[in-house]
PDB file of C-alpha atoms in Angstrom:
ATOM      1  CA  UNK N   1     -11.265  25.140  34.988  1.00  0.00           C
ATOM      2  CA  UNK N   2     -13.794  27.551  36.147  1.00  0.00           C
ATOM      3  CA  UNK N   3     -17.766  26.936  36.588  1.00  0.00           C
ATOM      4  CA  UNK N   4     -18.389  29.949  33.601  1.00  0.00           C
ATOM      5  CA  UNK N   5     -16.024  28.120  31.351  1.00  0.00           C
ATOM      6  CA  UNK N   6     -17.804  25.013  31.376  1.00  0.00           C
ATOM      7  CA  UNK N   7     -21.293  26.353  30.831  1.00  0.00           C
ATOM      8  CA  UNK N   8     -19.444  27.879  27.495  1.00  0.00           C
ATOM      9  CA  UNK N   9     -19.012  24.547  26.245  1.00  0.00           C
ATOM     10  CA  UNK N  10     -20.480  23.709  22.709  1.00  0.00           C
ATOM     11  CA  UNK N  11     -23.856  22.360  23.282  1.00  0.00           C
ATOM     12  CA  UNK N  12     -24.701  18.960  21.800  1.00  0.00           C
ATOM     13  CA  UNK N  13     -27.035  19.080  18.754  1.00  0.00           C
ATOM     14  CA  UNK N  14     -30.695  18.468  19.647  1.00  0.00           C
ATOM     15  CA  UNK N  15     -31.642  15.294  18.142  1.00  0.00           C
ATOM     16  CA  UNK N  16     -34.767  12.839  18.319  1.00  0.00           C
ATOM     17  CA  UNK N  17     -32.841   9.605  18.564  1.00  0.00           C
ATOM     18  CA  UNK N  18     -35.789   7.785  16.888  1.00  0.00           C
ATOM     19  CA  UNK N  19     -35.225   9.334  13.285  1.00  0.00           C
ATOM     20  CA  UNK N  20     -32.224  11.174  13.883  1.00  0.00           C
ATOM     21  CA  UNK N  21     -33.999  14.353  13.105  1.00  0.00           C
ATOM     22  CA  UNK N  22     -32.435  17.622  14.254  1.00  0.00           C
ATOM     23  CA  UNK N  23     -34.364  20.412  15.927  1.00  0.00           C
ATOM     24  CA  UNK N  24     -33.789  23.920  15.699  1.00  0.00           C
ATOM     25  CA  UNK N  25     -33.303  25.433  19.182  1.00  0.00           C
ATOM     26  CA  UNK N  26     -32.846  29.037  20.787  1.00  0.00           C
ATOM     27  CA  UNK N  27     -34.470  32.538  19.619  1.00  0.00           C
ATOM     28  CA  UNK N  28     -37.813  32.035  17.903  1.00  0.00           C
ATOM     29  CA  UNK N  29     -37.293  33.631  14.180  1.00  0.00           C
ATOM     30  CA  UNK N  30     -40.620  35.898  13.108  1.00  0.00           C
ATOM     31  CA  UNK N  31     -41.063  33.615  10.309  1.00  0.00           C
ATOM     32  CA  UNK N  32     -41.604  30.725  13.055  1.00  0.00           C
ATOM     33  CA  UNK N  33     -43.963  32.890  15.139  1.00  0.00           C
ATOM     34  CA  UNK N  34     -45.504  33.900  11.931  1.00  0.00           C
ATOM     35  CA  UNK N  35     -46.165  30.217  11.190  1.00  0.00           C
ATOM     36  CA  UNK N  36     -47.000  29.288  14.712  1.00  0.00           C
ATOM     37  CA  UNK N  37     -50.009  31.931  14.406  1.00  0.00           C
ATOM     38  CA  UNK N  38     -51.681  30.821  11.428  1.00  0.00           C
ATOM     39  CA  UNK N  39     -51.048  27.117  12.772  1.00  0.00           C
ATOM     40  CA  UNK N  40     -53.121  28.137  15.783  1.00  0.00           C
ATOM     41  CA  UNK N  41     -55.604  30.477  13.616  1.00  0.00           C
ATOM     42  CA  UNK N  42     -55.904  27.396  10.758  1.00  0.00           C
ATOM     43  CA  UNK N  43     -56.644  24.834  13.730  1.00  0.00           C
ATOM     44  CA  UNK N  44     -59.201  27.028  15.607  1.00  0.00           C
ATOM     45  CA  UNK N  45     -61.159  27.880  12.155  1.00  0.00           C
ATOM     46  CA  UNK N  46     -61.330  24.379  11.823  1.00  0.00           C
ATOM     47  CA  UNK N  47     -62.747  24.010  15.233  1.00  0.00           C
ATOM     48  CA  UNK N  48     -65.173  26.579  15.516  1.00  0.00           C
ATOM     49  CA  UNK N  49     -63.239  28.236  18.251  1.00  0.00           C
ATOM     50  CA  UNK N  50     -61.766  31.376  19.700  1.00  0.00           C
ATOM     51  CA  UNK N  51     -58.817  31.750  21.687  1.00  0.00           C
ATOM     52  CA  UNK N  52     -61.058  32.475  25.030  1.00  0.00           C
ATOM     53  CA  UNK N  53     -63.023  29.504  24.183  1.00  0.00           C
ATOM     54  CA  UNK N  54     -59.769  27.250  24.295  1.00  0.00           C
ATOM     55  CA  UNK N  55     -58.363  27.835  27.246  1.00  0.00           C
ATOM     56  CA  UNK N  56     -61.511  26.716  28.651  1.00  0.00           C
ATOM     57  CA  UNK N  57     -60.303  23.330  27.571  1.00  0.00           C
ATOM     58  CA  UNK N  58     -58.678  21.713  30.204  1.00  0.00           C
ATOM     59  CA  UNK N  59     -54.950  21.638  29.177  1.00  0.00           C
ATOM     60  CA  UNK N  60     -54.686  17.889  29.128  1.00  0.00           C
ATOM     61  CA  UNK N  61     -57.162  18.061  26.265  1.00  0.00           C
ATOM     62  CA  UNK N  62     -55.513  20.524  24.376  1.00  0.00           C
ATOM     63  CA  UNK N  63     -52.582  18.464  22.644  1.00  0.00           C
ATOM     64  CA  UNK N  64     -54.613  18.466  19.107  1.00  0.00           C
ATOM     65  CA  UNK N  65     -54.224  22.426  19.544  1.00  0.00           C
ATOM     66  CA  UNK N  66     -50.463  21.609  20.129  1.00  0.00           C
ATOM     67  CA  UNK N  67     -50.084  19.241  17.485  1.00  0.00           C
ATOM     68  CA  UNK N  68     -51.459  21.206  14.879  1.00  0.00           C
ATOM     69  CA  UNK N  69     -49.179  24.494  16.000  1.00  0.00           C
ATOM     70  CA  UNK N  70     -46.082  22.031  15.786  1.00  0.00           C
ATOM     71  CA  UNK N  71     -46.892  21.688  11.412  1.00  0.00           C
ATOM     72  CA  UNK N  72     -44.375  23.081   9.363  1.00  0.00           C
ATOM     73  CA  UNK N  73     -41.788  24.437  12.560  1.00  0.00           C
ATOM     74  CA  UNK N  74     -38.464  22.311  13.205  1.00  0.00           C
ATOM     75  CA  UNK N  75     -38.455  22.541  16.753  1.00  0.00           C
ATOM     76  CA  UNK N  76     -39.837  20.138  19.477  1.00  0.00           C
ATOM     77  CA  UNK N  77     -42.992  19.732  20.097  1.00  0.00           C
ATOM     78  CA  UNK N  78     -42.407  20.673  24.043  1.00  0.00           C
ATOM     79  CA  UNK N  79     -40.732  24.070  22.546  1.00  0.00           C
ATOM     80  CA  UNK N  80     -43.835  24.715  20.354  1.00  0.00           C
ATOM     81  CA  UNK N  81     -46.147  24.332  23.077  1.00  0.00           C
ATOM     82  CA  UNK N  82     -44.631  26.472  25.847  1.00  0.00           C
ATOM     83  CA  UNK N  83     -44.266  29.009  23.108  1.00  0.00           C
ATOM     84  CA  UNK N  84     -48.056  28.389  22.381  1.00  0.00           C
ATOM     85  CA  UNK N  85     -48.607  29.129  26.173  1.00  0.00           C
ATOM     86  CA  UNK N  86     -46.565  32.367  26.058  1.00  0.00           C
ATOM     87  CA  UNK N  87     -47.661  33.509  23.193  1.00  0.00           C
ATOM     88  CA  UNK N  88     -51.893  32.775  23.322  1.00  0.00           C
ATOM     89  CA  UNK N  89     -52.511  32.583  26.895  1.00  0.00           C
ATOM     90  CA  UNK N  90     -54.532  35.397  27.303  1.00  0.00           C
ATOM     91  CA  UNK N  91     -53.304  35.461  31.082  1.00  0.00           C
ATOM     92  CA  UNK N  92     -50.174  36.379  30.469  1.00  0.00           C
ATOM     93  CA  UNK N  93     -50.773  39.363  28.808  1.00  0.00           C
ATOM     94  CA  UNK N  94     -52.389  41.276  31.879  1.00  0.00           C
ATOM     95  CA  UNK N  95     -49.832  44.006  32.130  1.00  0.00           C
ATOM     96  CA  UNK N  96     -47.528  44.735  35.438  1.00  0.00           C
ATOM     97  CA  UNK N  97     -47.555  44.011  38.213  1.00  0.00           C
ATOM     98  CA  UNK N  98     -49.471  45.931  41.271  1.00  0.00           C
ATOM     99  CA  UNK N  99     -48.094  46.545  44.466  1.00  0.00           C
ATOM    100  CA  UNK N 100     -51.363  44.796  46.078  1.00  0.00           C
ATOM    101  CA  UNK N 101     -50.367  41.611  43.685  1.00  0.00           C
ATOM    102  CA  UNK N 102     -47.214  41.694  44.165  1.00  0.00           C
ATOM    103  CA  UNK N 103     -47.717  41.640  47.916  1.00  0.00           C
ATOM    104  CA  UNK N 104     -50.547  39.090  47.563  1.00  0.00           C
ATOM    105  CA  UNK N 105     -47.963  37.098  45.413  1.00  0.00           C
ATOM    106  CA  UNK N 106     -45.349  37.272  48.319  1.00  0.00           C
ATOM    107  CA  UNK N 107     -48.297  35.764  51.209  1.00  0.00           C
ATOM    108  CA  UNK N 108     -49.402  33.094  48.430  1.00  0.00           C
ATOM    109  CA  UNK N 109     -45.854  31.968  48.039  1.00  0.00           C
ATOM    110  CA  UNK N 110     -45.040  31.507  51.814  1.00  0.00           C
ATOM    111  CA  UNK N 111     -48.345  29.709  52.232  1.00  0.00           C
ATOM    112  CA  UNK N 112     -49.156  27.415  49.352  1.00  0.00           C
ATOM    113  CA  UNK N 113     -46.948  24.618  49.420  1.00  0.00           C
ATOM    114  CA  UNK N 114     -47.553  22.923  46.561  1.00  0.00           C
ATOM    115  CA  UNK N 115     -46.131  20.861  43.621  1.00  0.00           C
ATOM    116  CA  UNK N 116     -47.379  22.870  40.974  1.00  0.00           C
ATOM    117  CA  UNK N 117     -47.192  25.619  43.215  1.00  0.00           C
ATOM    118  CA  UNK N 118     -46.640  28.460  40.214  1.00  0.00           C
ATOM    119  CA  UNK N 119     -50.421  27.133  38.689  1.00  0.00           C
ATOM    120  CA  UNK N 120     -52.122  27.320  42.054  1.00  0.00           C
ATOM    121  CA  UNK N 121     -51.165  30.439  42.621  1.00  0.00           C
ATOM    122  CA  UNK N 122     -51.878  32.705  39.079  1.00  0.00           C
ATOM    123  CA  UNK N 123     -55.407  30.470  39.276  1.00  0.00           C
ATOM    124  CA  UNK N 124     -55.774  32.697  42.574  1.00  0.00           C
ATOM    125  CA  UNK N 125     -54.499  35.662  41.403  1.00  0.00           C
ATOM    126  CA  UNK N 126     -56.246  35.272  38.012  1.00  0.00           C
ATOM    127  CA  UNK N 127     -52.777  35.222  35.927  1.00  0.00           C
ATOM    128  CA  UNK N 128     -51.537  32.453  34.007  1.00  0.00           C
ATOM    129  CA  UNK N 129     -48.526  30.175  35.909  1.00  0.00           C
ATOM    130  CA  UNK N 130     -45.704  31.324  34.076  1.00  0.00           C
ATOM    131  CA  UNK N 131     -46.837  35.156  34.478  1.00  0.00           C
ATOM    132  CA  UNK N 132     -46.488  33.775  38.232  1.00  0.00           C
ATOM    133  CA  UNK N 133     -43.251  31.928  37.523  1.00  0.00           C
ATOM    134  CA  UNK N 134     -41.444  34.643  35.928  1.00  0.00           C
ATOM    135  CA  UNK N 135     -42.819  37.984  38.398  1.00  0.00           C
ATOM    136  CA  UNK N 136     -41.851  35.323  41.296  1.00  0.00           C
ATOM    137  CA  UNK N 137     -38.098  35.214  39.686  1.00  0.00           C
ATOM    138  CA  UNK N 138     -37.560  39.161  38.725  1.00  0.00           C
ATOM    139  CA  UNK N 139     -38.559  39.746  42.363  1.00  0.00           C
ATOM    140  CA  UNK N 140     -36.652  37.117  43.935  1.00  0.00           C
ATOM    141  CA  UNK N 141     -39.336  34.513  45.306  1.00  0.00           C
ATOM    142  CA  UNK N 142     -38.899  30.764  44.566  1.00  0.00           C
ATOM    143  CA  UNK N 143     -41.006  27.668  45.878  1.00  0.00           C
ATOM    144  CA  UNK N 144     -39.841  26.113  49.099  1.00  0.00           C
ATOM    145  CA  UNK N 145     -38.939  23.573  47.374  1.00  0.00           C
ATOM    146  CA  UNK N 146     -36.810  25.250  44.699  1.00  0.00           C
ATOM    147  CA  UNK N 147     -35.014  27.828  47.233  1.00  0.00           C
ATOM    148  CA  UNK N 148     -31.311  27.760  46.395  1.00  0.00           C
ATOM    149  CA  UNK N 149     -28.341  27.842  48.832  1.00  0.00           C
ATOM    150  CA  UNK N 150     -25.129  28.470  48.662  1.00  0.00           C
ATOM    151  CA  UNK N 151     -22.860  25.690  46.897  1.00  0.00           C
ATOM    152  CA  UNK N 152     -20.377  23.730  49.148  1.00  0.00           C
ATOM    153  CA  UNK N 153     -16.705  23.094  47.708  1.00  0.00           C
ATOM    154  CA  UNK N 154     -17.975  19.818  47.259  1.00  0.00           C
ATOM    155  CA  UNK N 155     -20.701  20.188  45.166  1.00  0.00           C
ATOM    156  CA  UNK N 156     -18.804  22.519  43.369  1.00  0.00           C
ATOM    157  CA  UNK N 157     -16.233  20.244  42.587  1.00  0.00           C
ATOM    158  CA  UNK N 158     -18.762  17.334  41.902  1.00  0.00           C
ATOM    159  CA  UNK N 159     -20.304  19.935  39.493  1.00  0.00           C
ATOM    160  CA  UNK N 160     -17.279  20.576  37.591  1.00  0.00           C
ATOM    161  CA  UNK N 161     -16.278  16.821  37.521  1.00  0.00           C
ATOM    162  CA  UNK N 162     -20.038  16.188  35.853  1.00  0.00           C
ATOM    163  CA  UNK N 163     -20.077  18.871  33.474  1.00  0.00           C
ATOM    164  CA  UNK N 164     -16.757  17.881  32.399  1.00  0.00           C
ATOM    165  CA  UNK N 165     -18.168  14.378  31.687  1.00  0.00           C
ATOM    166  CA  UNK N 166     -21.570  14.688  30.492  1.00  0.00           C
ATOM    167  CA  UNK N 167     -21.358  18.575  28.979  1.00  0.00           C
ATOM    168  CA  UNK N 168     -24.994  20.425  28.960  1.00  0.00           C
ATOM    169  CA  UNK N 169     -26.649  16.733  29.517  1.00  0.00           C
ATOM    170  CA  UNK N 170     -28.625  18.459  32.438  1.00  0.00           C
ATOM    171  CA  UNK N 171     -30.000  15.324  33.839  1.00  0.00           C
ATOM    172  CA  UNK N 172     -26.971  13.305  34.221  1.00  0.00           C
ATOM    173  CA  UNK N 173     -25.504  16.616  35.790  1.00  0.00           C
ATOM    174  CA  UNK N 174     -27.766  16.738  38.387  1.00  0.00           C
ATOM    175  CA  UNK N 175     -28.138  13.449  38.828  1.00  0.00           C
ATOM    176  CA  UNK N 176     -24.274  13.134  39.197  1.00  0.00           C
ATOM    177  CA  UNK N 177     -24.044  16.194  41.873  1.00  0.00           C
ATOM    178  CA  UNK N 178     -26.933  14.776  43.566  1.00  0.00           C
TER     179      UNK N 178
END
């Protein structure tokens, strides 16, 4: 069995296990966007706020925001936030890339070591952390931390073996090829 063919495996059905709700997953439909804005729109009426104005909020005190985005969408409410983030985080929405930041991004990335390593850096750079993130992927740059190598047989084989057992359960995959 080949590593492609198991990552074609039917995925399990998302499911809460408290109420045994199911959540939609995958491409955002317009209608959910749709509903995601005027969430967002409703709640910051309600506030007396602008979209500027929030992110001034530190993000920990932000999950009423989040919680009121999450009304009327079936999806989790980690999926409606991070689509939140993409979508109203003003930093992401800077336009490309320069070759000064790009090269700035490269000397930040070899000398910030980090945990959140992605946030550090765009709060340098003035860009929001998955801006970083993603820019950091399409031009090859990882953390330290997260720099791959190339798979032994082994792990290969324990990879196979876990997907096999566990299917797209990613934890108990990694946590089986160690």
């Amino acid at each position: 069995t080949s590593l492609l063919h198991l990552l074609r495996m039917p995925r399990p059905k998302t499911t809460n296990e408290d109420d045994e709700t199911h959540y939609k997953t995958g491409k955002w439909l317009k209608e959910e966007e749709e509903t995601l804005k005027d969430n967002a729109r409703e709640f910051l009426q309600m506030n007396n706020l602008t979209l500027p104005k929030l992110w001034e909020i530190p993000a920990k005190d932000r999950k009423p925001f989040y919680k009121h985005c999450c009304q009327n969408i079936n999806r989790k409410y980690v999926n409606v936030y991070k689509k939140a983030v993409r979508l109203f985080d003003e930093k992401n929405h800077l336009g490309s890339y320069t070759e000064q930041e790009i090269k700035l991004l490269k000397k930040l990335n070899k000398t910030i070591n980090e945990e959140h390593k992605w946030k550090v850096i765009g709060d340098k750079m003035g860009r929001s952390a998955n801006s970083v993130r993603d820019r950091m992927t399409k031009i090859g740059l990882e953390p330290k931390n997260q720099r791959r190598k190339k798979w032994t047989t082994l792990e290969k084989d324990r990879f196979k073996a876990a997907v096999e057992k566990y299917g797209h359960d990613w934890r108990s995959v990694s946590e089986a090829v160690g």
